[in-house]
mmCIF file of C-alpha atoms and ligand atoms in Angstrom:
data_model
loop_
_atom_site.group_PDB
_atom_site.id
_atom_site.type_symbol
_atom_site.label_atom_id
_atom_site.label_comp_id
_atom_site.label_asym_id
_atom_site.label_seq_id
_atom_site.Cartn_x
_atom_site.Cartn_y
_atom_site.Cartn_z
ATOM 1 C CA MET L 16 -13.581 0.991 20.408
ATOM 2 C CA TYR L 17 -10.872 1.771 17.897
ATOM 3 C CA GLY L 18 -11.086 3.970 14.833
ATOM 4 C CA GLY L 19 -9.276 3.387 11.555
ATOM 5 C CA ILE L 20 -8.811 5.561 8.476
ATOM 6 C CA GLU L 21 -7.520 4.239 5.188
ATOM 7 C CA ALA L 22 -6.878 7.502 3.380
ATOM 8 C CA GLY L 23 -6.603 7.039 -0.371
ATOM 9 C CA GLY L 24 -6.345 9.470 -3.249
ATOM 10 C CA THR L 25 -9.865 8.639 -4.434
ATOM 11 C CA LYS L 26 -11.625 7.645 -1.222
ATOM 12 C CA PHE L 27 -11.289 7.538 2.536
ATOM 13 C CA VAL L 28 -12.479 4.391 4.252
ATOM 14 C CA CYS L 29 -13.316 4.979 7.912
ATOM 15 C CA ALA L 30 -14.232 2.199 10.315
ATOM 16 C CA VAL L 31 -14.632 1.434 13.978
ATOM 17 C CA ALA L 32 -13.893 -1.924 15.580
ATOM 18 C CA ASN L 33 -14.404 -3.438 19.012
ATOM 19 C CA ASP L 34 -11.769 -5.145 21.174
ATOM 20 C CA GLN L 35 -12.411 -8.403 19.324
ATOM 21 C CA HIS L 36 -11.335 -6.703 16.090
ATOM 22 C CA GLU L 37 -14.833 -6.891 14.669
ATOM 23 C CA ILE L 38 -15.703 -3.986 12.402
ATOM 24 C CA MET L 39 -18.876 -2.420 13.813
ATOM 25 C CA GLU L 40 -19.412 0.335 11.271
ATOM 26 C CA LYS L 41 -17.679 1.453 8.099
ATOM 27 C CA VAL L 42 -18.097 4.286 5.586
ATOM 28 C CA SER L 43 -16.470 5.350 2.355
ATOM 29 C CA ILE L 44 -15.985 9.081 1.747
ATOM 30 C CA PRO L 45 -14.796 10.560 -1.551
ATOM 31 C CA THR L 46 -11.448 12.359 -1.333
ATOM 32 C CA THR L 47 -12.053 15.992 -2.252
ATOM 33 C CA THR L 48 -10.412 18.897 -0.417
ATOM 34 C CA PRO L 49 -8.863 18.211 2.997
ATOM 35 C CA ILE L 50 -11.425 20.379 4.826
ATOM 36 C CA GLU L 51 -14.439 18.882 3.088
ATOM 37 C CA THR L 52 -13.185 15.326 3.424
ATOM 38 C CA LEU L 53 -12.237 15.652 7.095
ATOM 39 C CA GLN L 54 -15.605 17.246 7.883
ATOM 40 C CA GLN L 55 -17.226 13.990 6.797
ATOM 41 C CA VAL L 56 -14.602 11.887 8.542
ATOM 42 C CA PHE L 57 -15.262 13.750 11.808
ATOM 43 C CA ALA L 58 -19.032 13.456 11.365
ATOM 44 C CA PHE L 59 -18.559 9.693 11.272
ATOM 45 C CA PHE L 60 -16.148 9.316 14.213
ATOM 46 C CA ASP L 61 -17.924 11.865 16.439
ATOM 47 C CA LYS L 62 -20.616 9.222 17.019
ATOM 48 C CA PHE L 63 -18.200 6.942 18.863
ATOM 49 C CA ASP L 64 -16.194 6.978 22.043
ATOM 50 C CA LEU L 65 -12.796 5.927 20.733
ATOM 51 C CA SER L 66 -9.774 4.785 22.747
ATOM 52 C CA ALA L 67 -7.327 5.262 19.870
ATOM 53 C CA MET L 68 -7.132 5.704 16.117
ATOM 54 C CA GLY L 69 -4.920 4.439 13.322
ATOM 55 C CA ILE L 70 -4.347 6.266 10.047
ATOM 56 C CA GLY L 71 -2.875 4.701 6.909
ATOM 57 C CA SER L 72 -2.486 7.543 4.455
ATOM 58 C CA PHE L 73 -1.564 7.977 0.811
ATOM 59 C CA GLY L 74 1.866 9.503 0.604
ATOM 60 C CA PRO L 75 4.447 10.579 0.736
ATOM 61 C CA ILE L 76 3.920 11.576 4.350
ATOM 62 C CA GLY L 77 6.138 12.980 7.123
ATOM 63 C CA ILE L 78 6.865 10.266 9.692
ATOM 64 C CA ASP L 79 9.897 11.720 11.493
ATOM 65 C CA GLN L 80 8.674 12.984 14.869
ATOM 66 C CA THR L 81 11.652 15.333 15.203
ATOM 67 C CA LYS L 82 10.680 17.221 12.040
ATOM 68 C CA ASP L 83 8.156 19.999 11.525
ATOM 69 C CA ASN L 84 6.464 18.072 8.751
ATOM 70 C CA TYR L 85 5.645 15.092 10.976
ATOM 71 C CA GLY L 86 2.043 14.116 10.305
ATOM 72 C CA TYR L 87 1.883 16.068 7.042
ATOM 73 C CA VAL L 88 1.044 14.869 3.560
ATOM 74 C CA LEU L 89 4.097 15.872 1.511
ATOM 75 C CA ALA L 90 4.671 16.210 -2.252
ATOM 76 C CA THR L 91 1.408 14.898 -3.661
ATOM 77 C CA PRO L 92 -0.126 16.053 -6.946
ATOM 78 C CA LYS L 93 -3.537 15.643 -5.241
ATOM 79 C CA LYS L 94 -4.944 19.161 -5.147
ATOM 80 C CA GLY L 95 -4.999 20.807 -1.716
ATOM 81 C CA TRP L 96 -3.274 17.946 0.083
ATOM 82 C CA ALA L 97 0.409 18.780 -0.387
ATOM 83 C CA ASP L 98 1.832 20.132 2.899
ATOM 84 C CA PHE L 99 -1.455 19.530 4.692
ATOM 85 C CA ASP L 100 -1.185 18.751 8.417
ATOM 86 C CA PHE L 101 -3.361 15.654 8.294
ATOM 87 C CA LEU L 102 -2.411 14.080 11.616
ATOM 88 C CA GLY L 103 -2.451 17.446 13.407
ATOM 89 C CA SER L 104 -5.972 18.123 12.161
ATOM 90 C CA VAL L 105 -7.232 14.782 13.443
ATOM 91 C CA LYS L 106 -5.375 15.192 16.749
ATOM 92 C CA ALA L 107 -6.977 18.610 17.244
ATOM 93 C CA ARG L 108 -10.363 16.908 17.063
ATOM 94 C CA TYR L 109 -9.636 13.764 19.088
ATOM 95 C CA GLN L 110 -7.200 13.880 21.999
ATOM 96 C CA ILE L 111 -6.423 10.158 21.923
ATOM 97 C CA PRO L 112 -3.417 8.089 20.818
ATOM 98 C CA ILE L 113 -3.226 8.044 17.002
ATOM 99 C CA ALA L 114 -1.014 5.724 14.951
ATOM 100 C CA TRP L 115 0.263 7.325 11.755
ATOM 101 C CA THR L 116 1.716 5.508 8.753
ATOM 102 C CA THR L 117 1.308 5.000 5.009
ATOM 103 C CA ASP L 118 -1.632 3.157 3.441
ATOM 104 C CA VAL L 119 0.652 0.368 2.237
ATOM 105 C CA ASN L 120 2.360 -0.007 5.619
ATOM 106 C CA ALA L 121 -1.051 -0.334 7.240
ATOM 107 C CA ALA L 122 -1.973 -2.937 4.611
ATOM 108 C CA ALA L 123 1.234 -4.878 5.230
ATOM 109 C CA TYR L 124 0.496 -4.833 8.972
ATOM 110 C CA GLY L 125 -3.087 -5.978 8.418
ATOM 111 C CA GLU L 126 -1.917 -8.829 6.194
ATOM 112 C CA LEU L 127 0.688 -9.905 8.749
ATOM 113 C CA LYS L 128 -1.760 -10.004 11.648
ATOM 114 C CA LYS L 129 -4.945 -11.178 9.964
ATOM 115 C CA GLY L 130 -4.276 -11.952 6.324
ATOM 116 C CA ALA L 131 -1.920 -13.820 4.020
ATOM 117 C CA ALA L 132 1.155 -13.466 6.267
ATOM 118 C CA GLN L 133 -0.454 -14.577 9.540
ATOM 119 C CA GLY L 134 1.999 -16.308 11.819
ATOM 120 C CA LYS L 135 4.999 -14.698 10.113
ATOM 121 C CA ASN L 136 7.309 -12.046 11.529
ATOM 122 C CA SER L 137 7.831 -10.153 8.300
ATOM 123 C CA CYS L 138 6.176 -9.385 4.998
ATOM 124 C CA ILE L 139 6.055 -6.926 2.155
ATOM 125 C CA TYR L 140 2.779 -5.664 0.728
ATOM 126 C CA LEU L 141 3.018 -4.349 -2.824
ATOM 127 C CA THR L 142 0.153 -2.632 -4.570
ATOM 128 C CA VAL L 143 0.048 -2.264 -8.342
ATOM 129 C CA GLY L 144 -2.725 0.147 -9.213
ATOM 130 C CA THR L 145 -2.721 3.784 -10.346
ATOM 131 C CA GLY L 146 0.710 3.874 -8.751
ATOM 132 C CA ILE L 147 3.040 1.322 -7.223
ATOM 133 C CA GLY L 148 3.859 1.334 -3.538
ATOM 134 C CA ALA L 149 4.967 -1.070 -0.884
ATOM 135 C CA GLY L 150 4.796 -1.419 2.868
ATOM 136 C CA VAL L 151 7.252 -3.377 4.951
ATOM 137 C CA VAL L 152 6.786 -5.173 8.250
ATOM 138 C CA LEU L 153 9.921 -6.605 9.867
ATOM 139 C CA ASN L 154 9.991 -8.278 13.284
ATOM 140 C CA GLN L 155 6.226 -7.679 13.583
ATOM 141 C CA ASP L 156 6.656 -3.940 13.258
ATOM 142 C CA ILE L 157 6.433 -1.414 10.464
ATOM 143 C CA PHE L 158 9.846 -0.588 9.108
ATOM 144 C CA SER L 159 10.889 3.044 8.764
ATOM 145 C CA GLY L 160 14.123 4.983 8.592
ATOM 146 C CA ILE L 161 14.721 8.620 7.610
ATOM 147 C CA ALA L 162 11.385 8.299 5.803
ATOM 148 C CA HIS L 163 9.028 5.517 4.846
ATOM 149 C CA PRO L 164 10.351 3.375 1.996
ATOM 150 C CA GLU L 165 9.354 4.373 -1.559
ATOM 151 C CA MET L 166 9.687 0.989 -3.160
ATOM 152 C CA GLY L 167 7.603 1.823 -6.207
ATOM 153 C CA HIS L 168 10.253 4.206 -7.486
ATOM 154 C CA ILE L 169 13.165 1.803 -7.830
ATOM 155 C CA TRP L 170 15.035 1.209 -11.068
ATOM 156 C CA VAL L 171 14.538 -1.953 -13.062
ATOM 157 C CA LYS L 172 16.258 -3.334 -16.143
ATOM 158 C CA ARG L 173 14.364 -2.553 -19.322
ATOM 159 C CA HIS L 174 12.585 -5.277 -21.244
ATOM 160 C CA PRO L 175 14.254 -5.576 -24.696
ATOM 161 C CA ASP L 176 10.872 -5.142 -26.460
ATOM 162 C CA ASP L 177 9.792 -2.116 -24.442
ATOM 163 C CA THR L 178 10.402 1.398 -25.720
ATOM 164 C CA TYR L 179 7.786 3.142 -23.584
ATOM 165 C CA ALA L 180 9.171 6.241 -21.833
ATOM 166 C CA GLY L 181 7.313 5.717 -18.558
ATOM 167 C CA THR L 182 4.749 7.762 -16.640
ATOM 168 C CA CYS L 183 6.586 8.803 -13.466
ATOM 169 C CA PRO L 184 6.666 12.614 -13.300
ATOM 170 C CA TYR L 185 9.901 12.432 -11.284
ATOM 171 C CA HIS L 186 11.854 9.594 -12.893
ATOM 172 C CA GLY L 187 10.120 8.623 -16.131
ATOM 173 C CA ASP L 188 11.000 4.959 -16.341
ATOM 174 C CA CYS L 189 11.246 3.872 -12.710
ATOM 175 C CA LEU L 190 9.203 0.810 -11.717
ATOM 176 C CA GLU L 191 6.033 2.852 -11.187
ATOM 177 C CA GLY L 192 6.585 4.654 -14.484
ATOM 178 C CA LEU L 193 6.948 1.380 -16.365
ATOM 179 C CA ALA L 194 4.549 -0.942 -14.591
ATOM 180 C CA ALA L 195 1.701 0.885 -12.817
ATOM 181 C CA GLY L 196 -1.797 0.496 -14.293
ATOM 182 C CA PRO L 197 -1.648 3.605 -16.526
ATOM 183 C CA SER L 198 1.445 2.275 -18.347
ATOM 184 C CA LEU L 199 -0.581 -0.664 -19.671
ATOM 185 C CA GLU L 200 -3.056 1.698 -21.288
ATOM 186 C CA ALA L 201 -0.324 4.057 -22.499
ATOM 187 C CA ARG L 202 1.447 1.220 -24.333
ATOM 188 C CA THR L 203 -1.579 -0.500 -25.813
ATOM 189 C CA GLY L 204 -4.409 2.050 -25.894
ATOM 190 C CA ILE L 205 -6.452 -0.450 -23.879
ATOM 191 C CA LYS L 206 -7.173 -0.277 -20.157
ATOM 192 C CA GLY L 207 -5.563 -3.045 -18.104
ATOM 193 C CA GLN L 208 -8.897 -4.562 -17.172
ATOM 194 C CA ASP L 209 -9.865 -4.887 -20.872
ATOM 195 C CA LEU L 210 -6.584 -6.287 -22.194
ATOM 196 C CA PRO L 211 -6.694 -9.867 -23.511
ATOM 197 C CA VAL L 212 -4.824 -12.411 -21.440
ATOM 198 C CA ASP L 213 -2.516 -13.306 -24.343
ATOM 199 C CA HIS L 214 -1.396 -9.724 -25.034
ATOM 200 C CA PRO L 215 2.433 -9.502 -25.106
ATOM 201 C CA VAL L 216 2.394 -6.521 -22.745
ATOM 202 C CA TRP L 217 1.716 -8.887 -19.827
ATOM 203 C CA ASP L 218 5.169 -10.463 -20.242
ATOM 204 C CA ILE L 219 6.710 -7.009 -20.054
ATOM 205 C CA GLN L 220 4.607 -6.227 -17.003
ATOM 206 C CA ALA L 221 5.600 -9.484 -15.288
ATOM 207 C CA PHE L 222 9.271 -8.878 -16.108
ATOM 208 C CA TYR L 223 9.255 -5.561 -14.233
ATOM 209 C CA ILE L 224 7.270 -6.703 -11.215
ATOM 210 C CA ALA L 225 9.389 -9.864 -10.907
ATOM 211 C CA GLN L 226 12.563 -7.778 -10.896
ATOM 212 C CA ALA L 227 11.137 -5.574 -8.163
ATOM 213 C CA LEU L 228 10.270 -8.622 -6.067
ATOM 214 C CA ILE L 229 13.788 -9.960 -6.537
ATOM 215 C CA ASN L 230 15.243 -6.648 -5.412
ATOM 216 C CA TYR L 231 13.016 -6.587 -2.337
ATOM 217 C CA THR L 232 13.869 -10.212 -1.558
ATOM 218 C CA LEU L 233 17.597 -9.636 -1.919
ATOM 219 C CA THR L 234 17.564 -6.534 0.273
ATOM 220 C CA LEU L 235 14.990 -7.399 2.953
ATOM 221 C CA ALA L 236 14.456 -11.171 2.746
ATOM 222 C CA PRO L 237 10.833 -11.014 3.935
ATOM 223 C CA GLU L 238 8.961 -14.202 4.784
ATOM 224 C CA LYS L 239 6.168 -13.382 2.351
ATOM 225 C CA ILE L 240 5.359 -10.991 -0.463
ATOM 226 C CA ILE L 241 1.715 -10.023 -0.818
ATOM 227 C CA LEU L 242 0.368 -8.436 -3.987
ATOM 228 C CA GLY L 243 -2.661 -6.152 -4.074
ATOM 229 C CA GLY L 244 -4.096 -3.424 -6.311
ATOM 230 C CA GLY L 245 -6.299 -3.405 -9.392
ATOM 231 C CA VAL L 246 -3.717 -4.705 -11.855
ATOM 232 C CA MET L 247 -3.108 -7.778 -9.701
ATOM 233 C CA ASN L 248 -6.675 -8.917 -10.312
ATOM 234 C CA GLN L 249 -5.118 -10.655 -13.320
ATOM 235 C CA ASP L 250 -4.471 -14.219 -12.154
ATOM 236 C CA HIS L 251 -2.375 -15.065 -15.187
ATOM 237 C CA LEU L 252 -0.130 -12.107 -14.356
ATOM 238 C CA LEU L 253 0.548 -13.556 -10.914
ATOM 239 C CA GLN L 254 1.606 -16.841 -12.557
ATOM 240 C CA LYS L 255 3.884 -14.994 -14.975
ATOM 241 C CA ILE L 256 5.443 -12.981 -12.148
ATOM 242 C CA ARG L 257 6.202 -16.161 -10.184
ATOM 243 C CA GLN L 258 7.768 -17.800 -13.256
ATOM 244 C CA GLN L 259 9.932 -14.790 -14.049
ATOM 245 C CA PHE L 260 10.893 -14.437 -10.395
ATOM 246 C CA VAL L 261 12.222 -17.993 -10.271
ATOM 247 C CA GLU L 262 13.973 -17.636 -13.635
ATOM 248 C CA LEU L 263 15.640 -14.321 -12.852
ATOM 249 C CA MET L 264 16.653 -15.345 -9.326
ATOM 250 C CA ALA L 265 18.480 -18.215 -11.044
ATOM 251 C CA GLY L 266 18.686 -20.281 -7.887
ATOM 252 C CA TYR L 267 20.940 -17.751 -6.169
ATOM 253 C CA MET L 268 19.000 -17.320 -2.956
ATOM 254 C CA GLU L 269 17.043 -20.007 -1.193
ATOM 255 C CA VAL L 270 13.443 -18.842 -1.152
ATOM 256 C CA PRO L 271 10.150 -20.633 -0.456
ATOM 257 C CA GLU L 272 8.161 -22.159 -3.332
ATOM 258 C CA ALA L 273 7.034 -19.218 -5.490
ATOM 259 C CA SER L 274 3.338 -20.117 -5.064
ATOM 260 C CA GLU L 275 3.793 -19.881 -1.281
ATOM 261 C CA TYR L 276 6.101 -16.899 -1.294
ATOM 262 C CA ILE L 277 4.390 -14.543 -3.747
ATOM 263 C CA VAL L 278 0.684 -14.429 -3.012
ATOM 264 C CA ARG L 279 -2.469 -12.365 -3.419
ATOM 265 C CA TRP L 280 -3.851 -10.467 -0.461
ATOM 266 C CA GLY L 281 -5.647 -12.425 2.249
ATOM 267 C CA LEU L 282 -7.967 -9.499 3.071
ATOM 268 C CA PRO L 283 -9.198 -8.348 -0.359
ATOM 269 C CA ASN L 284 -9.721 -4.559 -0.386
ATOM 270 C CA GLU L 285 -9.560 -4.501 3.426
ATOM 271 C CA SER L 286 -5.874 -4.980 4.249
ATOM 272 C CA GLY L 287 -5.424 -1.224 4.747
ATOM 273 C CA ILE L 288 -8.439 -0.524 6.917
ATOM 274 C CA ILE L 289 -7.950 -3.654 9.037
ATOM 275 C CA GLY L 290 -4.277 -2.770 9.436
ATOM 276 C CA SER L 291 -5.191 0.790 10.498
ATOM 277 C CA LEU L 292 -7.560 -0.554 13.155
ATOM 278 C CA LEU L 293 -4.933 -2.969 14.464
ATOM 279 C CA LEU L 294 -2.379 -0.158 14.588
ATOM 280 C CA ALA L 295 -4.843 1.903 16.624
ATOM 281 C CA GLU L 296 -5.009 -0.888 19.181
ATOM 282 C CA LYS L 297 -1.225 -1.237 19.202
ATOM 283 C CA GLU L 298 -0.846 2.495 19.765
ATOM 284 C CA TYR L 299 -3.329 2.352 22.631
ATOM 285 C CA ARG L 300 -1.470 -0.477 24.350
ATOM 286 C CA GLN L 301 1.852 1.329 24.003
ATOM 287 C CA LYS L 302 0.581 4.573 25.500
HETATM 288 P P1 LIG C 413 -6.069 2.857 -7.042
HETATM 289 O O1 LIG C 413 -4.652 2.519 -7.292
HETATM 290 O O2 LIG C 413 -6.456 4.174 -7.616
HETATM 291 O O3 LIG C 413 -6.473 2.686 -5.613
HETATM 292 P P2 LIG C 413 -6.706 0.409 -8.446
HETATM 293 O O4 LIG C 413 -5.863 -0.411 -7.530
HETATM 294 O O5 LIG C 413 -8.013 -0.157 -8.883
HETATM 295 O O6 LIG C 413 -7.000 1.820 -7.825
HETATM 296 O O7 LIG C 413 -5.812 0.725 -9.724
HETATM 297 C C1 LIG C 413 -6.315 1.355 -10.848
HETATM 298 C C2 LIG C 413 -5.435 0.974 -12.043
HETATM 299 O O8 LIG C 413 -5.442 -0.447 -12.195
HETATM 300 C C3 LIG C 413 -5.927 1.555 -13.359
HETATM 301 O O9 LIG C 413 -4.796 1.883 -14.149
HETATM 302 C C4 LIG C 413 -6.704 0.392 -13.971
HETATM 303 O O10 LIG C 413 -6.712 0.435 -15.385
HETATM 304 C C5 LIG C 413 -5.960 -0.819 -13.465
HETATM 305 N N1 LIG C 413 -6.832 -1.964 -13.268
HETATM 306 C C6 LIG C 413 -7.964 -1.998 -12.511
HETATM 307 N N2 LIG C 413 -8.532 -3.226 -12.561
HETATM 308 C C7 LIG C 413 -7.746 -3.976 -13.353
HETATM 309 C C8 LIG C 413 -7.786 -5.338 -13.797
HETATM 310 N N3 LIG C 413 -8.770 -6.160 -13.447
HETATM 311 N N4 LIG C 413 -6.792 -5.751 -14.603
HETATM 312 C C9 LIG C 413 -5.794 -4.938 -14.972
HETATM 313 N N5 LIG C 413 -5.704 -3.656 -14.604
HETATM 314 C C10 LIG C 413 -6.661 -3.175 -13.804
HETATM 315 ZN ZN1 LIG C 414 9.399 7.349 -9.989
#
């Protein structure tokens, strides 16, 4: 049995799966304080005899094993979680191999193995929700360097009709500041899910996301880009993003047909938890 945790800012999804990757049991726990939340997480996993676990956590997180903050949640505004030794707390409870990565990396891994990027060696998973974040799998493995990538906080060219200052507390008008869900409401006074399809803000939105996808394509050349998150529930937005992507790329780089290359998730709402479970198995086999 393997255990998986998809740790989000609003909820923790915990699940156990058998060797055939079938999810046997799953719970959703609201994210409150670390102690309270983990108490419930442990109450769930204590019932099982696990071989390994995988954690995909909201970030930023410490992933450098040579540093003291390895396994920690770093600079998050989420109360009580900044500088919390998340991995250490779970390891103290369960002395088994535990894979540790970001929620979006876990989602990218899940999509590569079981979802929209099956059969590929590389993919990017981008979520557009309360924030914007991306996970990267290259050569079948999660990519990391001095830290995990922070691809939501890149700079994009401003849309000529957009004067909005941006919501990012660090950068103002980075991609997340200009194009995460809250920016839609800040510009229009209407929540993204209630905005009419023909509202001009969608062109602005598509312009920013398309630029991000071009930047990711030009730097990493993944085989597929997978889009998740609440805002991407807008089908027309996906079409607009593909159109803008092709237009702005201007034929420079040879890429697959946009409808094949830029796609919705193959594991709706489950990419992260499935990826965490698969990473648990991978960790077990490596140890
Ligand atoms: P989270 O990022 O917190 O996990 P979501 O991915 O649902 O959760 O993102 C929430 C954000 O996405 C909010 O800003 C919300 O207004 C927006 N959103 C949710 N559903 C939709 C939708 N169908 N269309 C457009 N925006 C949406
Ligand atoms: Zn930013």
